[in-house]
mmCIF file with all atom_site columns, C-alpha atoms in Angstrom:
data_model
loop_
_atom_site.group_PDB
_atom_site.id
_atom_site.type_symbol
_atom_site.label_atom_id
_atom_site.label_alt_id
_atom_site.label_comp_id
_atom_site.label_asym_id
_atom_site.label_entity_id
_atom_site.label_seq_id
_atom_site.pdbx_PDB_ins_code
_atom_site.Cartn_x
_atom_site.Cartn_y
_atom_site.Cartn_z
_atom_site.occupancy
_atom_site.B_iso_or_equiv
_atom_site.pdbx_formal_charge
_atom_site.auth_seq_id
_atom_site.auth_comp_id
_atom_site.auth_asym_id
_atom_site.auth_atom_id
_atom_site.pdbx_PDB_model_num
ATOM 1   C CA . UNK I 1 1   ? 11.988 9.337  71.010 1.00 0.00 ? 1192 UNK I CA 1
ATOM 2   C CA . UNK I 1 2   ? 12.893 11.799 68.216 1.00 0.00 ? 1193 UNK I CA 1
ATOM 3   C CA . UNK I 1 3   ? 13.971 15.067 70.310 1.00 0.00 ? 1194 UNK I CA 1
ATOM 4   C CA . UNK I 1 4   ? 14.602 18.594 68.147 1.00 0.00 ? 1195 UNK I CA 1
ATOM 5   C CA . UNK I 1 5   ? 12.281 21.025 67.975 1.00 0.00 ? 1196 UNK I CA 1
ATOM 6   C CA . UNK I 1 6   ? 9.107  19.023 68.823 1.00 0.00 ? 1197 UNK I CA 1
ATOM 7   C CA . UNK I 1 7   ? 9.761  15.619 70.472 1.00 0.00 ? 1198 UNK I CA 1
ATOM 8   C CA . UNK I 1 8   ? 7.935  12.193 68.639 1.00 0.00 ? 1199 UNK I CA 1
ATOM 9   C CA . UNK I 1 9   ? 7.895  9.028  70.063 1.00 0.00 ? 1200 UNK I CA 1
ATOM 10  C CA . UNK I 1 10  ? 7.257  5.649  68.456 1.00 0.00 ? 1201 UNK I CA 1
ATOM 11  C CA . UNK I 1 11  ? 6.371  2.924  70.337 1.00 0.00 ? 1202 UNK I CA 1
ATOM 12  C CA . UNK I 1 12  ? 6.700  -0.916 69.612 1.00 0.00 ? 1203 UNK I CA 1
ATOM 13  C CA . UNK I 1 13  ? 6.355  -4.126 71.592 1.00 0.00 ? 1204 UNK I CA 1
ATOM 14  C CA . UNK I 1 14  ? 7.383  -7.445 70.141 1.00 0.00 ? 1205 UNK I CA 1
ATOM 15  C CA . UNK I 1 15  ? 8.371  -6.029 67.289 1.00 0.00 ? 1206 UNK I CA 1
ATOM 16  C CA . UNK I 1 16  ? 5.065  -4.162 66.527 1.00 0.00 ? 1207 UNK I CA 1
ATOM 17  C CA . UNK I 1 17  ? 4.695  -0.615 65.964 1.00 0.00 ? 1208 UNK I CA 1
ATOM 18  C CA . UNK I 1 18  ? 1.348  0.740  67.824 1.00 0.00 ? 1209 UNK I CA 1
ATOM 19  C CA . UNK I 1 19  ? 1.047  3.624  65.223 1.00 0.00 ? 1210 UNK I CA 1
ATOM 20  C CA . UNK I 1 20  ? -2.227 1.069  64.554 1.00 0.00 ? 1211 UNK I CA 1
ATOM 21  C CA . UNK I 1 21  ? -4.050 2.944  67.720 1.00 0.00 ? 1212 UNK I CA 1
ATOM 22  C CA . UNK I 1 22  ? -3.552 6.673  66.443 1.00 0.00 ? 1213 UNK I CA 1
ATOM 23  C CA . UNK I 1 23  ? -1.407 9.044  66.941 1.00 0.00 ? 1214 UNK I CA 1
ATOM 24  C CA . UNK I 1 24  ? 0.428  8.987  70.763 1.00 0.00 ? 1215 UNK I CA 1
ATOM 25  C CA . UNK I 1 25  ? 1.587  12.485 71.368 1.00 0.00 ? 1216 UNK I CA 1
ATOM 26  C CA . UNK I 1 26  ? 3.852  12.261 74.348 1.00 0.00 ? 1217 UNK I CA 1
ATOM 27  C CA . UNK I 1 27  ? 5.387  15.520 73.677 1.00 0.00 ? 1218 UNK I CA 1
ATOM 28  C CA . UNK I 1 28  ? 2.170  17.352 74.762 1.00 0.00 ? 1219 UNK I CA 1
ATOM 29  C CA . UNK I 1 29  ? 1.790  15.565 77.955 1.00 0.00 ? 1220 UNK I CA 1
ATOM 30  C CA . UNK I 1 30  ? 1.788  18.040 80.466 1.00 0.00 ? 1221 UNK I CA 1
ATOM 31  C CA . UNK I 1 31  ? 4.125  17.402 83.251 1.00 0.00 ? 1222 UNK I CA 1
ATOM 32  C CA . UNK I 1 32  ? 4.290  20.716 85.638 1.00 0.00 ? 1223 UNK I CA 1
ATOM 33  C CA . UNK I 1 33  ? 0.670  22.399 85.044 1.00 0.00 ? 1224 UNK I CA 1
ATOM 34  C CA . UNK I 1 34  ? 1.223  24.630 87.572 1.00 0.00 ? 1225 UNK I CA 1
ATOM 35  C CA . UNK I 1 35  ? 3.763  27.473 86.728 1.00 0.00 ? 1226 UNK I CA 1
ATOM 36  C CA . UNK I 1 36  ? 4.807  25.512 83.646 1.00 0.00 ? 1227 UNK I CA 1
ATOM 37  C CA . UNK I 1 37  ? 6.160  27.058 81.115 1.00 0.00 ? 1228 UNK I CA 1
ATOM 38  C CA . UNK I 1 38  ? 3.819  28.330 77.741 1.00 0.00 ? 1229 UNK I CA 1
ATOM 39  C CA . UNK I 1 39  ? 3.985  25.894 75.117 1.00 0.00 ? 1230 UNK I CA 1
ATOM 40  C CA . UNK I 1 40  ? 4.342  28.067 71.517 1.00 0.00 ? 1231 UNK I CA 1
ATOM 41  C CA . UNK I 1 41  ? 2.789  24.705 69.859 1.00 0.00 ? 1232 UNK I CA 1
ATOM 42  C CA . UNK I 1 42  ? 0.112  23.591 72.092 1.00 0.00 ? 1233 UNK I CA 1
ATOM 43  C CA . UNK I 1 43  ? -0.526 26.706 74.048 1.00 0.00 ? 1234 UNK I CA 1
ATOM 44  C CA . UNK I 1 44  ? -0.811 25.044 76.995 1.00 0.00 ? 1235 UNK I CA 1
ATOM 45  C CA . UNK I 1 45  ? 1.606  25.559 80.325 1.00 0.00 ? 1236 UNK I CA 1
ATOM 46  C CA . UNK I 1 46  ? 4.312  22.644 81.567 1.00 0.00 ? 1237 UNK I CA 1
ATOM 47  C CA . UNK I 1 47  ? 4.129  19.865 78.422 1.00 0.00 ? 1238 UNK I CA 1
ATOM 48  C CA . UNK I 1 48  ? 7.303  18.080 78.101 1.00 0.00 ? 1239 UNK I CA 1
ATOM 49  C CA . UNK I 1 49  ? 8.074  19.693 75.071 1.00 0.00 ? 1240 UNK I CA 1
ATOM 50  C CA . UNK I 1 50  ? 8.026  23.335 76.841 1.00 0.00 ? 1241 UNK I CA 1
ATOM 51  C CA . UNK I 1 51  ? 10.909 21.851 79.125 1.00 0.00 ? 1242 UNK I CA 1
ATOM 52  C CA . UNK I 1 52  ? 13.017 18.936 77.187 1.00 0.00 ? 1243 UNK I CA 1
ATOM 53  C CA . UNK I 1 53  ? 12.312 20.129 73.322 1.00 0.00 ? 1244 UNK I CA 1
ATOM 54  C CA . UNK I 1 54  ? 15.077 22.477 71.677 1.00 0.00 ? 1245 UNK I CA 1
ATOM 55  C CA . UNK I 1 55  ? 12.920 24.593 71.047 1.00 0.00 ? 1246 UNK I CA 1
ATOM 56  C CA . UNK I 1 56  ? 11.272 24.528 74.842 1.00 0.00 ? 1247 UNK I CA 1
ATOM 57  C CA . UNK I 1 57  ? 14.394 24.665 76.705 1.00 0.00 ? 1248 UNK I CA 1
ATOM 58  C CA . UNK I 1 58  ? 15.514 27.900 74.144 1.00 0.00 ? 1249 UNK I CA 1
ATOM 59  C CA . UNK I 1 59  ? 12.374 29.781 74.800 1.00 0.00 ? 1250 UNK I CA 1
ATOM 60  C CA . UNK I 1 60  ? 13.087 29.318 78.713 1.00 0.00 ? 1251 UNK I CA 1
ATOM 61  C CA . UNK I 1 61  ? 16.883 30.304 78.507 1.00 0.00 ? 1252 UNK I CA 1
ATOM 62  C CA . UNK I 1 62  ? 16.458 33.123 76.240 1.00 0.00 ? 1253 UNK I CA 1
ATOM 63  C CA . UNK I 1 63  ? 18.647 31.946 73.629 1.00 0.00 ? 1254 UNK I CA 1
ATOM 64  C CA . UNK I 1 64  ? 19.334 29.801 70.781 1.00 0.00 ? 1255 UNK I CA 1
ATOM 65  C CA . UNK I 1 65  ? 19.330 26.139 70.839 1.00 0.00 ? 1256 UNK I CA 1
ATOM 66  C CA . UNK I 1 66  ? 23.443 27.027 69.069 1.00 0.00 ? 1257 UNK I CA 1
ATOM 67  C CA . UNK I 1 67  ? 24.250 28.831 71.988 1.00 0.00 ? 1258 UNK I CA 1
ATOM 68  C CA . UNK I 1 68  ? 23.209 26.611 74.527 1.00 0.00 ? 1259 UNK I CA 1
ATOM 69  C CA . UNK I 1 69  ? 24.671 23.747 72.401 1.00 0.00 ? 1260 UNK I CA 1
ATOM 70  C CA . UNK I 1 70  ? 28.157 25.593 72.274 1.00 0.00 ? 1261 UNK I CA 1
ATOM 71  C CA . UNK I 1 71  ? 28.234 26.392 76.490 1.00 0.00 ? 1262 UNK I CA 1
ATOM 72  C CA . UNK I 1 72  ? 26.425 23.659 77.854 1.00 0.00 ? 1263 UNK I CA 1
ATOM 73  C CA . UNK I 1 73  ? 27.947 23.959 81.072 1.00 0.00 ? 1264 UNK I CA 1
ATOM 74  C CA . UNK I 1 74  ? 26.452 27.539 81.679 1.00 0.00 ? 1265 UNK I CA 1
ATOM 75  C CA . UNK I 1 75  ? 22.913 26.066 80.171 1.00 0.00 ? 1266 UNK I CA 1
ATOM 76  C CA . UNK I 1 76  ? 23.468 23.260 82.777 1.00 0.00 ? 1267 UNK I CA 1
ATOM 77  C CA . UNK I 1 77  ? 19.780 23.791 84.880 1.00 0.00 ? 1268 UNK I CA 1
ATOM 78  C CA . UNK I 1 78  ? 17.930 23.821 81.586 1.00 0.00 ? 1269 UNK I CA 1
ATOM 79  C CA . UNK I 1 79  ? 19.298 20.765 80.501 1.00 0.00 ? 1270 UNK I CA 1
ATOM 80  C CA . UNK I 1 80  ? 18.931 19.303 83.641 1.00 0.00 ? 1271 UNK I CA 1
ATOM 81  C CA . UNK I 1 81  ? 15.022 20.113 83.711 1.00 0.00 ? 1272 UNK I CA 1
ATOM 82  C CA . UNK I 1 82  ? 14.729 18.500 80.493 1.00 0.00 ? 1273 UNK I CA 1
ATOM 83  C CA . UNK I 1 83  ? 16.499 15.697 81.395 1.00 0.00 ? 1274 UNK I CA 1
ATOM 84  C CA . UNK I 1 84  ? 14.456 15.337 84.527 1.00 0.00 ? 1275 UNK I CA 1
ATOM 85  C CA . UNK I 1 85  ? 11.264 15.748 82.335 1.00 0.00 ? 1276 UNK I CA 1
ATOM 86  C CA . UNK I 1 86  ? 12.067 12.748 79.983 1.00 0.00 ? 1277 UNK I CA 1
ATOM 87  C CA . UNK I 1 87  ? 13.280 10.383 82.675 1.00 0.00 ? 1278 UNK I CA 1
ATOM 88  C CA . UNK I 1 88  ? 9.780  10.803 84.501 1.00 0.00 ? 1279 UNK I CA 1
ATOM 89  C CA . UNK I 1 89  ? 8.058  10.215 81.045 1.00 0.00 ? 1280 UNK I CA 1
ATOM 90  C CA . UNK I 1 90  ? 10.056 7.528  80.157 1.00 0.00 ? 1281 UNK I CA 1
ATOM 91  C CA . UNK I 1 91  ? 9.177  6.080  83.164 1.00 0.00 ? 1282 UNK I CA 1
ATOM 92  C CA . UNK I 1 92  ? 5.952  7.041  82.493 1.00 0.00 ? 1283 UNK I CA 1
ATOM 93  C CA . UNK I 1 93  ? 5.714  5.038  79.703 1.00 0.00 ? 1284 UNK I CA 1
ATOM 94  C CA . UNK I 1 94  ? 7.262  2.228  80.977 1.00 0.00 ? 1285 UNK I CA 1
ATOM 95  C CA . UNK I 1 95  ? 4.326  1.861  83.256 1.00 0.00 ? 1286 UNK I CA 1
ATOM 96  C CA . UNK I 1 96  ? 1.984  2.014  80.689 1.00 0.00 ? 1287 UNK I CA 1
ATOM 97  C CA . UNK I 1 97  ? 3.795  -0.351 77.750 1.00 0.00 ? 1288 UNK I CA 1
ATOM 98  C CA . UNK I 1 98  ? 6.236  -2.116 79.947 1.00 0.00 ? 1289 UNK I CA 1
ATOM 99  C CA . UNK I 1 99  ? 9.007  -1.311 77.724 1.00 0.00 ? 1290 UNK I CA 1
ATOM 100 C CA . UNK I 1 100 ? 12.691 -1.669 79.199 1.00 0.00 ? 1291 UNK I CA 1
ATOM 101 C CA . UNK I 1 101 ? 14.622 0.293  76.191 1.00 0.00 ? 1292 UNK I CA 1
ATOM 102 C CA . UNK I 1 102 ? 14.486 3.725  75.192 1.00 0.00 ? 1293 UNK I CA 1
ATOM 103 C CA . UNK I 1 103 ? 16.597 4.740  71.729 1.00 0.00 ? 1294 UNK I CA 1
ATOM 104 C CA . UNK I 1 104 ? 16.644 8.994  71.410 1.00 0.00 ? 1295 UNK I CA 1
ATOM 105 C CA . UNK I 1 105 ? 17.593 10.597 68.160 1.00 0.00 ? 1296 UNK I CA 1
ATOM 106 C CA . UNK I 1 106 ? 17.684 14.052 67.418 1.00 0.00 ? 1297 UNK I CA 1
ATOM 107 C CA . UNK I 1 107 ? 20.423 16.971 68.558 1.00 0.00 ? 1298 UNK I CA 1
ATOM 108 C CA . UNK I 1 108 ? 19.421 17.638 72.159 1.00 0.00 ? 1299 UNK I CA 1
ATOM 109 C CA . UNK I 1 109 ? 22.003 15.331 73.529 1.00 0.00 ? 1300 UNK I CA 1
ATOM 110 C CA . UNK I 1 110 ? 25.212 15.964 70.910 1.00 0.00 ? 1301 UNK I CA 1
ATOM 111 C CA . UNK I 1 111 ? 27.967 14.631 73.111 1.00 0.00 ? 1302 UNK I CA 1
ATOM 112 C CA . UNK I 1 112 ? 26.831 15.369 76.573 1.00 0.00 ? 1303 UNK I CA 1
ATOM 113 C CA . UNK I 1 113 ? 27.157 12.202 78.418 1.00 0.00 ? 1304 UNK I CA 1
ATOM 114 C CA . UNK I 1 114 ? 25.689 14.364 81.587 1.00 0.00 ? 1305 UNK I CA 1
ATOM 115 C CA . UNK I 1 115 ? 22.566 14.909 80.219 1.00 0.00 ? 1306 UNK I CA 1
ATOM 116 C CA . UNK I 1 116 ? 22.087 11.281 78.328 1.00 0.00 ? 1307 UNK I CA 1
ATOM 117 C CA . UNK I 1 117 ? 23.251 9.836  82.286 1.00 0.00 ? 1308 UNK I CA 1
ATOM 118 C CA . UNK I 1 118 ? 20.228 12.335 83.829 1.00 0.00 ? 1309 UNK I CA 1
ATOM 119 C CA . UNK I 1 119 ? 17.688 11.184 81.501 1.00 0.00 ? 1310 UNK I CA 1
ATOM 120 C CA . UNK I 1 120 ? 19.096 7.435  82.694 1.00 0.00 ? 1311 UNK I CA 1
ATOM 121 C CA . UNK I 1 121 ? 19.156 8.086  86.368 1.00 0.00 ? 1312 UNK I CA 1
ATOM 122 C CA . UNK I 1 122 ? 15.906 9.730  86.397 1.00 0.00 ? 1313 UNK I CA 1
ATOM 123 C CA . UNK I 1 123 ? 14.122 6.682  84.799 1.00 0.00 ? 1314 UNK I CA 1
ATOM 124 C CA . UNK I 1 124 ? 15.565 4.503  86.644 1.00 0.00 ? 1315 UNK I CA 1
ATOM 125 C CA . UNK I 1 125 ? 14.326 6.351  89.965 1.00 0.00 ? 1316 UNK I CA 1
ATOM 126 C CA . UNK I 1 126 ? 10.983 6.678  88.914 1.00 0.00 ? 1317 UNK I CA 1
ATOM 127 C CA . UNK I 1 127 ? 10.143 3.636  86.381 1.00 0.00 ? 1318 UNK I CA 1
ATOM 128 C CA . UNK I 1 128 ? 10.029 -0.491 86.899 1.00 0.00 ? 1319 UNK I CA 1
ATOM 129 C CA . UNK I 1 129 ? 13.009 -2.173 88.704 1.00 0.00 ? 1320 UNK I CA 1
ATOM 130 C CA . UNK I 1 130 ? 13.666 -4.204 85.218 1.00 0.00 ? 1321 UNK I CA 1
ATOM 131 C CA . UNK I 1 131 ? 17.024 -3.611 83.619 1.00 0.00 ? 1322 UNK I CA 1
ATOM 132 C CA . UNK I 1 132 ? 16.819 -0.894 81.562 1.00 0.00 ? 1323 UNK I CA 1
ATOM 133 C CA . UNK I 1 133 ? 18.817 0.847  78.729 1.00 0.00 ? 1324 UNK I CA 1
ATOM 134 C CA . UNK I 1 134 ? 18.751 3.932  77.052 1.00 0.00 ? 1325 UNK I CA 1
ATOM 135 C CA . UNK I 1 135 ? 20.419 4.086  73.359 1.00 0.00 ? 1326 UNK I CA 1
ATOM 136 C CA . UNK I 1 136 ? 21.082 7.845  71.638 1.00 0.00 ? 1327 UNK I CA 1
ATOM 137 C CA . UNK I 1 137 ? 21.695 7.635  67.936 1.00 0.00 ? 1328 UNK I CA 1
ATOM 138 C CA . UNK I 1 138 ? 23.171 10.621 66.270 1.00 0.00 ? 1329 UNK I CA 1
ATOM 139 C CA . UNK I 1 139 ? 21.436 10.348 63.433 1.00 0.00 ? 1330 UNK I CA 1
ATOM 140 C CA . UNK I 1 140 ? 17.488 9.642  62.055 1.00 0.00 ? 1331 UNK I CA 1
ATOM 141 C CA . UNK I 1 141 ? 18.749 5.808  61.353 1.00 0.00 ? 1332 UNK I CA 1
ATOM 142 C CA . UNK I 1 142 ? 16.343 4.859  64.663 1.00 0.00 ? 1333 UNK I CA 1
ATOM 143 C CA . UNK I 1 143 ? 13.129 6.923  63.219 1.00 0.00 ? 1334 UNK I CA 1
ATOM 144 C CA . UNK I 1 144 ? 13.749 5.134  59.883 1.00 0.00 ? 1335 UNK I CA 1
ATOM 145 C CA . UNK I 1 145 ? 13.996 1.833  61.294 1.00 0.00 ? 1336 UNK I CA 1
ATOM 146 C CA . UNK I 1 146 ? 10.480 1.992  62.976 1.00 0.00 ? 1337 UNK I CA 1
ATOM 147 C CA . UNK I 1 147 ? 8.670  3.379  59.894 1.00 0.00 ? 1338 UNK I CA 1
ATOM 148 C CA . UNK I 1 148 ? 10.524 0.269  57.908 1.00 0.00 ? 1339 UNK I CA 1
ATOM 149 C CA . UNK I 1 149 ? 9.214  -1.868 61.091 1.00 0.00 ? 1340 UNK I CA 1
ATOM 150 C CA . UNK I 1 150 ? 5.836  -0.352 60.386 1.00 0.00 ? 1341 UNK I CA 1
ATOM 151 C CA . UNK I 1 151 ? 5.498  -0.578 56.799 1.00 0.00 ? 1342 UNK I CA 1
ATOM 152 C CA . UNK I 1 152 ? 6.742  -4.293 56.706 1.00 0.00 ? 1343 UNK I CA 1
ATOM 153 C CA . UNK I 1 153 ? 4.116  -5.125 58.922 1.00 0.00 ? 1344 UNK I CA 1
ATOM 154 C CA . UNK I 1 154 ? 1.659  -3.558 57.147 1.00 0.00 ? 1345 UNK I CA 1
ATOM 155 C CA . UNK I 1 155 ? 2.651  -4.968 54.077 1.00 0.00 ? 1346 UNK I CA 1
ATOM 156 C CA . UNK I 1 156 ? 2.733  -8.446 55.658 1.00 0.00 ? 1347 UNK I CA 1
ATOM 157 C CA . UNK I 1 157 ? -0.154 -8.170 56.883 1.00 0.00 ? 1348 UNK I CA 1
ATOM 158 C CA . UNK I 1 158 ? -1.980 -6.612 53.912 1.00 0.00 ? 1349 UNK I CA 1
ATOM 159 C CA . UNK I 1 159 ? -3.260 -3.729 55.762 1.00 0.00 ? 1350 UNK I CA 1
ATOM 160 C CA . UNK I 1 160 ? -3.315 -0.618 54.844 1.00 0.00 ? 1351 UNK I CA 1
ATOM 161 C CA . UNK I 1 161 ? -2.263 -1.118 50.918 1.00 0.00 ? 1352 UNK I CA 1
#
């Protein structure tokens, strides 16, 4: 899961990307449609992006992503929520794909081990009682590695050329 602004997930098993079925927008999955908040992309009310995006969890604090970046502690309940929000759909999707790692890029989580141990706890409440692990890489080195994934397979596999 890529999480900034928007949040974009890529999904393989075995070693195979499943960008073959179309696009999987996770980030638009609503998750609180009742007294969720407006999405400003999708226009609808509770997606997971309104609550665990930077740009969701902004609009509902009032402030930049920068401030809540530099005082996380008085942020705290927003990051929480988010947290909270990508737990359940990581468990989510571990129903689905039966996948038992999750790798997040992106600059939600910076150095907050509090919010990276939420997003943990809270999939492990909710998803499969398989061990399970959770990998944040501070850079885009994860969303490059699954396009490379992709593109040898499609290479390999002559499709697509």
């Amino acid at each position: 899961a890529r999480i900034v602004s928007g949040i974009g997930f890529a999904i393989c098993i075995n070693g195979q990307s499943l960008e073959e079925f179309g696009s999987i927008d996770l980030g638009h999955f609503v998750m609180q449609p009742k007294d969720g908040p407006l999405c400003k992309c999708c226009g609808r009310h509770g997606c997971l992006e309104s609550y665990a995006s930077t740009e969701g969890i902004s609009q509902r604090a009032g402030v930049s992503f920068d401030e809540i970046d530099k005082n996380r502690d008085k942020y705290r309940s927003y990051l929480d929520d988010a947290a909270f929000y990508l737990g359940v759909m990581f468990a989510n999707i571990q129903k689905v794909f039966y996948i038992n790692q999750i790798i997040i890029t992106g600059n939600i989580i910076g150095d907050d081990e509090i919010f990276l141990n939420k997003i943990y706890e809270t999939w492990k409440s909710f998803g499969n009682e398989d061990s399970k692990s959770i990998t944040y890489i501070k850079d885009l080195s994860a969303s490059f590695g699954v396009a490379r994934l992709s593109l040898i397979n499609k290479i390999e596999s002559g499709v697509g050329l």
